[in-house]
Short mmCIF file of C-alpha atoms in Angstrom, two decimals:
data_model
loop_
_atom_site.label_atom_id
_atom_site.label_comp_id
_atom_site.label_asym_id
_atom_site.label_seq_id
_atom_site.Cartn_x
_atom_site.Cartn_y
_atom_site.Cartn_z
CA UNK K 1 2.77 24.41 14.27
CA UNK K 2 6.36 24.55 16.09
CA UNK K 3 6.20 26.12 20.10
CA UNK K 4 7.25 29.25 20.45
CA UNK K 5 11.75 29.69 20.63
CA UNK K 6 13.33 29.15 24.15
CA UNK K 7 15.10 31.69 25.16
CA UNK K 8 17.18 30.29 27.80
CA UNK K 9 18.31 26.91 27.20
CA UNK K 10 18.66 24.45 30.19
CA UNK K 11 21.15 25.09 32.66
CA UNK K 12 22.30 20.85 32.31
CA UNK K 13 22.91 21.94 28.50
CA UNK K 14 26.28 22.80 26.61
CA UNK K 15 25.48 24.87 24.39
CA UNK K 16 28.19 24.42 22.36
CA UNK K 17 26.43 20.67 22.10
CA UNK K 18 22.92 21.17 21.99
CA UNK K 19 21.59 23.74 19.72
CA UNK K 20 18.95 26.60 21.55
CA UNK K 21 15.43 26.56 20.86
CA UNK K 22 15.55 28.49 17.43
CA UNK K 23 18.66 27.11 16.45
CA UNK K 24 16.44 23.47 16.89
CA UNK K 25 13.63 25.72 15.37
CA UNK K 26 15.11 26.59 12.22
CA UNK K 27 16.78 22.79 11.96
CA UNK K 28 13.40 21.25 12.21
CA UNK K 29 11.38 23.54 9.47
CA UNK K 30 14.73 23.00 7.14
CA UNK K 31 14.18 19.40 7.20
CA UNK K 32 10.92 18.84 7.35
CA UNK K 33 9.48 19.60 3.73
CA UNK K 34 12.97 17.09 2.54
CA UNK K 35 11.31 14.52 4.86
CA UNK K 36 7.61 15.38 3.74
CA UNK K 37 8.91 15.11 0.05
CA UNK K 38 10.45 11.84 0.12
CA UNK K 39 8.19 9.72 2.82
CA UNK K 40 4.91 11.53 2.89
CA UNK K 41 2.32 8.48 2.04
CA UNK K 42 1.02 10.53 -0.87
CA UNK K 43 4.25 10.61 -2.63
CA UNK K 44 5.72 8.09 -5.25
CA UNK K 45 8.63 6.99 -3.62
CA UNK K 46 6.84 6.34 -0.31
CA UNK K 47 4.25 4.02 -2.32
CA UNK K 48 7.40 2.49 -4.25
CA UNK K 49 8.42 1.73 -0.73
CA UNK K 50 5.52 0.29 0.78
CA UNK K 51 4.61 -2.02 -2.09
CA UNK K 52 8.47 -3.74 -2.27
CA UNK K 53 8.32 -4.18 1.86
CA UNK K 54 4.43 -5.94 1.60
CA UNK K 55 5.82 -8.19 -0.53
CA UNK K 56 9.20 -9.04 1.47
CA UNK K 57 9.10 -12.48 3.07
CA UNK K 58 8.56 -11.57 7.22
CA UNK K 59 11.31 -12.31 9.49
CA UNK K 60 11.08 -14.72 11.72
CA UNK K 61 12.78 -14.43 15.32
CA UNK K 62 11.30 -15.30 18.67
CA UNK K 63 9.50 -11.55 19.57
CA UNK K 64 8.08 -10.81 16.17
CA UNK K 65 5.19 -12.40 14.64
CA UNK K 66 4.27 -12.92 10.73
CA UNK K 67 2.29 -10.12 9.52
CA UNK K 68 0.61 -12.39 6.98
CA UNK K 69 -1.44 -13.96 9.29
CA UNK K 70 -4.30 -16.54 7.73
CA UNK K 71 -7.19 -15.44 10.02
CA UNK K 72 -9.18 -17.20 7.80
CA UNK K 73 -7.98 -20.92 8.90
CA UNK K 74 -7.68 -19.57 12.27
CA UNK K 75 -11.50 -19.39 12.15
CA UNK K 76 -11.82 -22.81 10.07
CA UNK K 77 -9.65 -24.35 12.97
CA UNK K 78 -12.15 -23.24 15.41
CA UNK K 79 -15.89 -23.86 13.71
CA UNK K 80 -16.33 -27.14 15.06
CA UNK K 81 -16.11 -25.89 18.63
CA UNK K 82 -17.95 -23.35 17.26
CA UNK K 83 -20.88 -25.32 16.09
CA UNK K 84 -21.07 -27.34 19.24
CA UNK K 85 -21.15 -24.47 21.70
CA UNK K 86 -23.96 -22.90 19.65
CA UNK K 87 -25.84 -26.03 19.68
CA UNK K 88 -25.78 -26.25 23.16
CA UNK K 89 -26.42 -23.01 23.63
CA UNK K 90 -29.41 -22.82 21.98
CA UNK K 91 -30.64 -26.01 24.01
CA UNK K 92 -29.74 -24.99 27.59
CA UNK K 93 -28.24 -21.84 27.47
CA UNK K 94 -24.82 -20.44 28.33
CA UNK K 95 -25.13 -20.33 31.85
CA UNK K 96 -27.35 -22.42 34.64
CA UNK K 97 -28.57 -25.93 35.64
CA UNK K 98 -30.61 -26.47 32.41
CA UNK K 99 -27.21 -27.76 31.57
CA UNK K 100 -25.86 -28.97 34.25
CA UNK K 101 -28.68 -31.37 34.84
CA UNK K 102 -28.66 -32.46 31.18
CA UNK K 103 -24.92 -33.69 31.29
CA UNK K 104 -25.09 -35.32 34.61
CA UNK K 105 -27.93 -37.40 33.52
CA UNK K 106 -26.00 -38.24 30.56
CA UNK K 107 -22.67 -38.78 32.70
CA UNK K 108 -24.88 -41.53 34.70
CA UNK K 109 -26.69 -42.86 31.65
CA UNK K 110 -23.05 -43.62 30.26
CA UNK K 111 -20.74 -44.70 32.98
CA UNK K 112 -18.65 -46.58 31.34
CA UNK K 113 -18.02 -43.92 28.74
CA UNK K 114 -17.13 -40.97 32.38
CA UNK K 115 -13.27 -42.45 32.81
CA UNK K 116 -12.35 -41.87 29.22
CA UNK K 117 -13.73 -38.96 28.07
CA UNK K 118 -11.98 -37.96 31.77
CA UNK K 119 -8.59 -39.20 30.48
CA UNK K 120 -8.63 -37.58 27.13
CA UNK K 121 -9.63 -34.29 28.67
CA UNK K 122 -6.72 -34.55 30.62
CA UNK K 123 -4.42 -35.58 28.30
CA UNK K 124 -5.18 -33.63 25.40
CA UNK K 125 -2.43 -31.04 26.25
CA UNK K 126 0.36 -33.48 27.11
CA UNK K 127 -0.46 -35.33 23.69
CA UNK K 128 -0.06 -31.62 21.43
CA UNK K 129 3.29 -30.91 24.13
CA UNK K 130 4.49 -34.17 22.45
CA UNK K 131 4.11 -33.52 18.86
CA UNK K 132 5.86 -30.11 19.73
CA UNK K 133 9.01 -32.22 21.19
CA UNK K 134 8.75 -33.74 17.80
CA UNK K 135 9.12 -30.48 16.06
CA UNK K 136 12.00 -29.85 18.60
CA UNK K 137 13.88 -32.89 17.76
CA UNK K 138 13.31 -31.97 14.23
CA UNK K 139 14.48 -28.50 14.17
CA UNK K 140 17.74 -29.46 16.38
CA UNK K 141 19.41 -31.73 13.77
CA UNK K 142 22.73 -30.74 12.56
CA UNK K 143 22.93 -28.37 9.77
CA UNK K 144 25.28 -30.75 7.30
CA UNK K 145 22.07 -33.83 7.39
CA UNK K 146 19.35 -32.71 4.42
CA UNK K 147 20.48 -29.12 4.60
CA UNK K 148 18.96 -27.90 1.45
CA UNK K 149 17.21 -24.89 1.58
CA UNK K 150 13.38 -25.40 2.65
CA UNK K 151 14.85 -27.96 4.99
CA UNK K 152 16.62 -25.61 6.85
CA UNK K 153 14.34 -22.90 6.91
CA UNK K 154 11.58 -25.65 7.99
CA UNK K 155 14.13 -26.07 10.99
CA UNK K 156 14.72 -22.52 11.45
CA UNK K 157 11.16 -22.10 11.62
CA UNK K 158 10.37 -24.91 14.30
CA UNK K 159 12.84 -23.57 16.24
CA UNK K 160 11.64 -20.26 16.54
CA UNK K 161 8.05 -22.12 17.21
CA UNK K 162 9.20 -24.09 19.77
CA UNK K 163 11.06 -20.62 21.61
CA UNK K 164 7.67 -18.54 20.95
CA UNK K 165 5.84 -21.37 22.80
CA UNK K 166 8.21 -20.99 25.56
CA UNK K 167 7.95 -17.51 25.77
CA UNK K 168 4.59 -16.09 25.36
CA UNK K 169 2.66 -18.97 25.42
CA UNK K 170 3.17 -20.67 28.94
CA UNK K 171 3.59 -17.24 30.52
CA UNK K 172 0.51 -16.04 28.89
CA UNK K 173 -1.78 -19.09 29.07
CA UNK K 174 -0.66 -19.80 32.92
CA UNK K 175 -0.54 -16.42 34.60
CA UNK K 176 -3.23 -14.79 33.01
CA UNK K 177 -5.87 -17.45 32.27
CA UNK K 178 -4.60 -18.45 36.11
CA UNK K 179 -4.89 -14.30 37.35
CA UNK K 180 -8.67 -14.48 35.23
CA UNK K 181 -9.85 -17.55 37.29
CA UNK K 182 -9.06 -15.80 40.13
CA UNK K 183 -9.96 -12.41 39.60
CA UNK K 184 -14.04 -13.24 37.78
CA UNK K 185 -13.98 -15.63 40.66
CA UNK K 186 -16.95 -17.31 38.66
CA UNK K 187 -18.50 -20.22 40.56
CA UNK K 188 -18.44 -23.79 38.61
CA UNK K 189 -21.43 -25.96 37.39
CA UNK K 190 -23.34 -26.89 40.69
CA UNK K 191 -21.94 -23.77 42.96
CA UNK K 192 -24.04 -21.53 44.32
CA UNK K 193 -24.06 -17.73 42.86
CA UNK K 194 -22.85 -14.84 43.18
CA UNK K 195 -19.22 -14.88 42.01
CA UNK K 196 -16.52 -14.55 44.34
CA UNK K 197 -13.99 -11.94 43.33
CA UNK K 198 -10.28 -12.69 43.66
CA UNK K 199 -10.50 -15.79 45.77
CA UNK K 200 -8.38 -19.21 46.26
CA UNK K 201 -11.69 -20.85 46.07
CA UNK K 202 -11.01 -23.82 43.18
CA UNK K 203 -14.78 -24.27 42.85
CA UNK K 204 -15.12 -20.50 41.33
CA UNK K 205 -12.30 -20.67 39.04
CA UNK K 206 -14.53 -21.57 36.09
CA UNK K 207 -14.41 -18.66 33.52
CA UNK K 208 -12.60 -18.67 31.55
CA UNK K 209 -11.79 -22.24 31.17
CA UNK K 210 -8.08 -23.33 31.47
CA UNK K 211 -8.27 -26.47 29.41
CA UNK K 212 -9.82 -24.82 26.88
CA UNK K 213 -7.59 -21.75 26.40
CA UNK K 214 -4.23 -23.96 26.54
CA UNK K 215 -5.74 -26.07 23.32
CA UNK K 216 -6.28 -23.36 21.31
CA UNK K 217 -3.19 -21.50 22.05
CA UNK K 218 -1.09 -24.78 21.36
CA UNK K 219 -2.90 -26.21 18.69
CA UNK K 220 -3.47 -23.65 16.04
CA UNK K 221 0.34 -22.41 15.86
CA UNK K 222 1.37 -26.22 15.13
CA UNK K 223 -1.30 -26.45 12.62
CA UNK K 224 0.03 -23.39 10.69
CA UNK K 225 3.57 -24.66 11.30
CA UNK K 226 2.36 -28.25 9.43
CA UNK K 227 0.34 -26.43 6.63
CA UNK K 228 -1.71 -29.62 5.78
CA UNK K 229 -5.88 -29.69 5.23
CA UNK K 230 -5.78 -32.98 6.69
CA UNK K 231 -3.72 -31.99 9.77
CA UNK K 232 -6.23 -28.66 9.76
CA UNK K 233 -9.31 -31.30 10.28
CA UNK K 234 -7.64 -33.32 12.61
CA UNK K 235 -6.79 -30.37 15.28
CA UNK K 236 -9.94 -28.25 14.38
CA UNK K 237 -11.67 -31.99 15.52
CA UNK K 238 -9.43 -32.21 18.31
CA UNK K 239 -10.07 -28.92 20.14
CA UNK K 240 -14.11 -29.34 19.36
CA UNK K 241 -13.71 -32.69 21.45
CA UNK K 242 -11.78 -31.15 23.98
CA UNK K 243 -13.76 -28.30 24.71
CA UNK K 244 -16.83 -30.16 24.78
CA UNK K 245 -15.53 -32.76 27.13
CA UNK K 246 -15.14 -29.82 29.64
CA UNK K 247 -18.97 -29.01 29.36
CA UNK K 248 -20.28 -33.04 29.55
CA UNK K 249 -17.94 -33.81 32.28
CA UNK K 250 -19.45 -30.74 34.29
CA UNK K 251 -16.64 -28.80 34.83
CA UNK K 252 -17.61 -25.88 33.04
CA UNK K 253 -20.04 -23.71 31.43
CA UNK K 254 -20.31 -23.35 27.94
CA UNK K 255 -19.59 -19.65 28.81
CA UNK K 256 -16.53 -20.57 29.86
CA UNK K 257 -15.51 -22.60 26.82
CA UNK K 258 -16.40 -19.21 24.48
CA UNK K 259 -13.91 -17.50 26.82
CA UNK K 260 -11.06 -19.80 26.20
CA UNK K 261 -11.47 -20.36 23.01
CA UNK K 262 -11.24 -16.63 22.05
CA UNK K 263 -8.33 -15.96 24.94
CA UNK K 264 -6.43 -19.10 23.61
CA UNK K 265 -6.68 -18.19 19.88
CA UNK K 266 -5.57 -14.19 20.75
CA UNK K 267 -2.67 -15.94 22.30
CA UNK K 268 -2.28 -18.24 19.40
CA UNK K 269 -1.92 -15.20 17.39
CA UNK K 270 1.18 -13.83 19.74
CA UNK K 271 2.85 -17.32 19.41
CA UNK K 272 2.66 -18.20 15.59
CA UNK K 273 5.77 -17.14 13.53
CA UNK K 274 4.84 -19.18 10.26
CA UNK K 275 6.37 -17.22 7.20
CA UNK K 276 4.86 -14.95 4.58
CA UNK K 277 6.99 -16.53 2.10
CA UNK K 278 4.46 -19.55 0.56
CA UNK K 279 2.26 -17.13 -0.45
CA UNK K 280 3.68 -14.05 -0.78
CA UNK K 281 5.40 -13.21 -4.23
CA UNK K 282 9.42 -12.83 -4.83
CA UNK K 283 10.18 -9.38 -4.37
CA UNK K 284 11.33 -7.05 -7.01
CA UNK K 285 14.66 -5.83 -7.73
CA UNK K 286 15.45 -3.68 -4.42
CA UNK K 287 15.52 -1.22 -2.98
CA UNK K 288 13.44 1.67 -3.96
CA UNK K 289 15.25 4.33 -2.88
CA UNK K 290 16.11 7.27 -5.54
CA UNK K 291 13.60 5.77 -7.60
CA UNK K 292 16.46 3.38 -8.62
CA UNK K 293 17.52 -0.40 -7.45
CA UNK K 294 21.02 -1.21 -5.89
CA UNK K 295 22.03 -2.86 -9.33
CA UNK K 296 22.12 0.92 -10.75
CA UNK K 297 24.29 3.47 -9.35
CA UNK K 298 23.19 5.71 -6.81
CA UNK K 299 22.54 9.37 -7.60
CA UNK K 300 25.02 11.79 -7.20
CA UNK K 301 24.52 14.08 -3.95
CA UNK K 302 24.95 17.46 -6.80
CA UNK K 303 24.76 19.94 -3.47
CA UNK K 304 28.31 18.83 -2.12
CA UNK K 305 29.48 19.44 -5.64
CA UNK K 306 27.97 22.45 -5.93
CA UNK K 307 29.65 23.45 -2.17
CA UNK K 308 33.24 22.16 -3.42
CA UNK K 309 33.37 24.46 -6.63
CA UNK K 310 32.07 27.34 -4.62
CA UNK K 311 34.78 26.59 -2.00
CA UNK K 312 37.58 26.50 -4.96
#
């Protein structure tokens, strides 16, 4: 199990420092079966353990995210985009000019209806970017105004939203969805094939779609942070519309919709820090360790005074 004792420690080495190969040996087998015994995930104490941290509220700071993540409403949120890419899908297809035909005659069938849907597409993000300022100016009012409890841990919370946007999400939605574009190289309804691989070209920067990956990653973490059905309805509606106004104004390909939608909601997961704490239960009386909580007294440590009366 343990490599075989080195003879002749490093030159670099003290050796009145750093112990030689068996010395390190012997320390490593002596410790082991006291580590084995009291973490091993077979043993009491180790289960004792596990079961009191599960249940600990998560911490929230701006580079870790909540464990108890509801992947659950994370799918809810996205059925309706869902729904419509598979029903246009199953019409045209995911790729070709089945579709692109389809939504240009209805683009010229409704021109009246072209500017707007044009204007929300493009002003989906800066709408959500607003709501988020809200949650800003929220989160930055002075501790002594409503400082009870939940209020303070709401503002805690946006505030560590709001730095978890900044962080991950506009450096992940920008340079990578940005680096994809260029890298598939993936020409855009109406552009002739084969892709173009790692080109400046804007007309074959179409997987995976920008607009679409953006939404998602901005939208579901303020939907978890607002914890309402009705504002779950209202986004999950919201991204449907704007990822379908990408494919009907004939910028992209339903393909590329599926791509930002699942890029945008893995990023989604990297941003959202909304707590454990509303569902999970109080925790017990802690800690676990010695099989004992921190209201009792701690075991005596009977080898040192065994050592002491051999000593006297």
């Amino acid at each position: 199990m343990f490599p075989a004792p080195v003879t002749q420690p490093c030159s670099c080495m003290d050796r009145k420092i750093f112990p030689s190969g068996e010395g390190l040996r012997k320390g490593i087998s002596s410790a082991l079966p006291s580590w084995q015994e009291h973490f091993s995930p077979g043993t009491e104490r180790f289960q004792t353990m596990k079961e009191v941290l599960m249940k600990l509220p998560c911490r929230i700071g701006p580079f870790n995210a909540c464990p108890g993540y509801n992947w659950k409403i994370h799918a809810a949120l996205l059925a309706p985009l869902t729904l419509a890419l598979a029903l246009v899908v199953l019409r045209h297809g995911w790729w070709g000019e089945d579709v692109r035909q389809y939504y240009l005659a209805s683009r010229e069938a409704l021109p009246a209806l072209w500017p707007a849907v044009q204007l929300f597409s493009d002003m989906a993000a800066p709408v959500i970017y607003a709501l988020y300022l809200i949650v800003l100016a929220f989160s930055l009012v002075p501790a002594g105004v409503s400082a009870s409890p939940g209020v303070t841990a709401r503002r805690a919370e946006g505030r560590m939203l709001i730095c978890r946007l900044v962080l991950f999400g506009f450096l992940l939605v920008f340079l990578t969805t940005g680096f994809f574009k260029f890298a598939f190289g993936m020409p855009r309804p109406g552009e002739l094939w084969p892709p173009h691989f790692f080109t400046l070209d804007y007309s074959y920067h179409s997987f995976p779609s920008g607009h679409t990956t953006e939404i998602v990653a901005a939208v579901l973490p303020l939907a978890f942070f607002f914890r309402k059905k009705i504002v779950y309805i209202a986004l999950a509606l919201f991204i449907a519309l704007v990822g379908y106004s990408r494919i009907w104004l004939g910028w992209h390909h339903p393909v590329d919709i599926l791509g930002g939608m699942l890029w945008g909601g893995l990023i989604a997961r990297v941003i959202c820090c909304s707590p454990c704490s509303d569902t999970a239960p109080e925790p017990p009386n802690p800690v676990p360790f010695h099989g004992k909580s921190l209201s009792e007294p701690p075991l005596e440590n009977t080898s040192i005074k065994k050592r002491s009366k051999e000593q006297a």
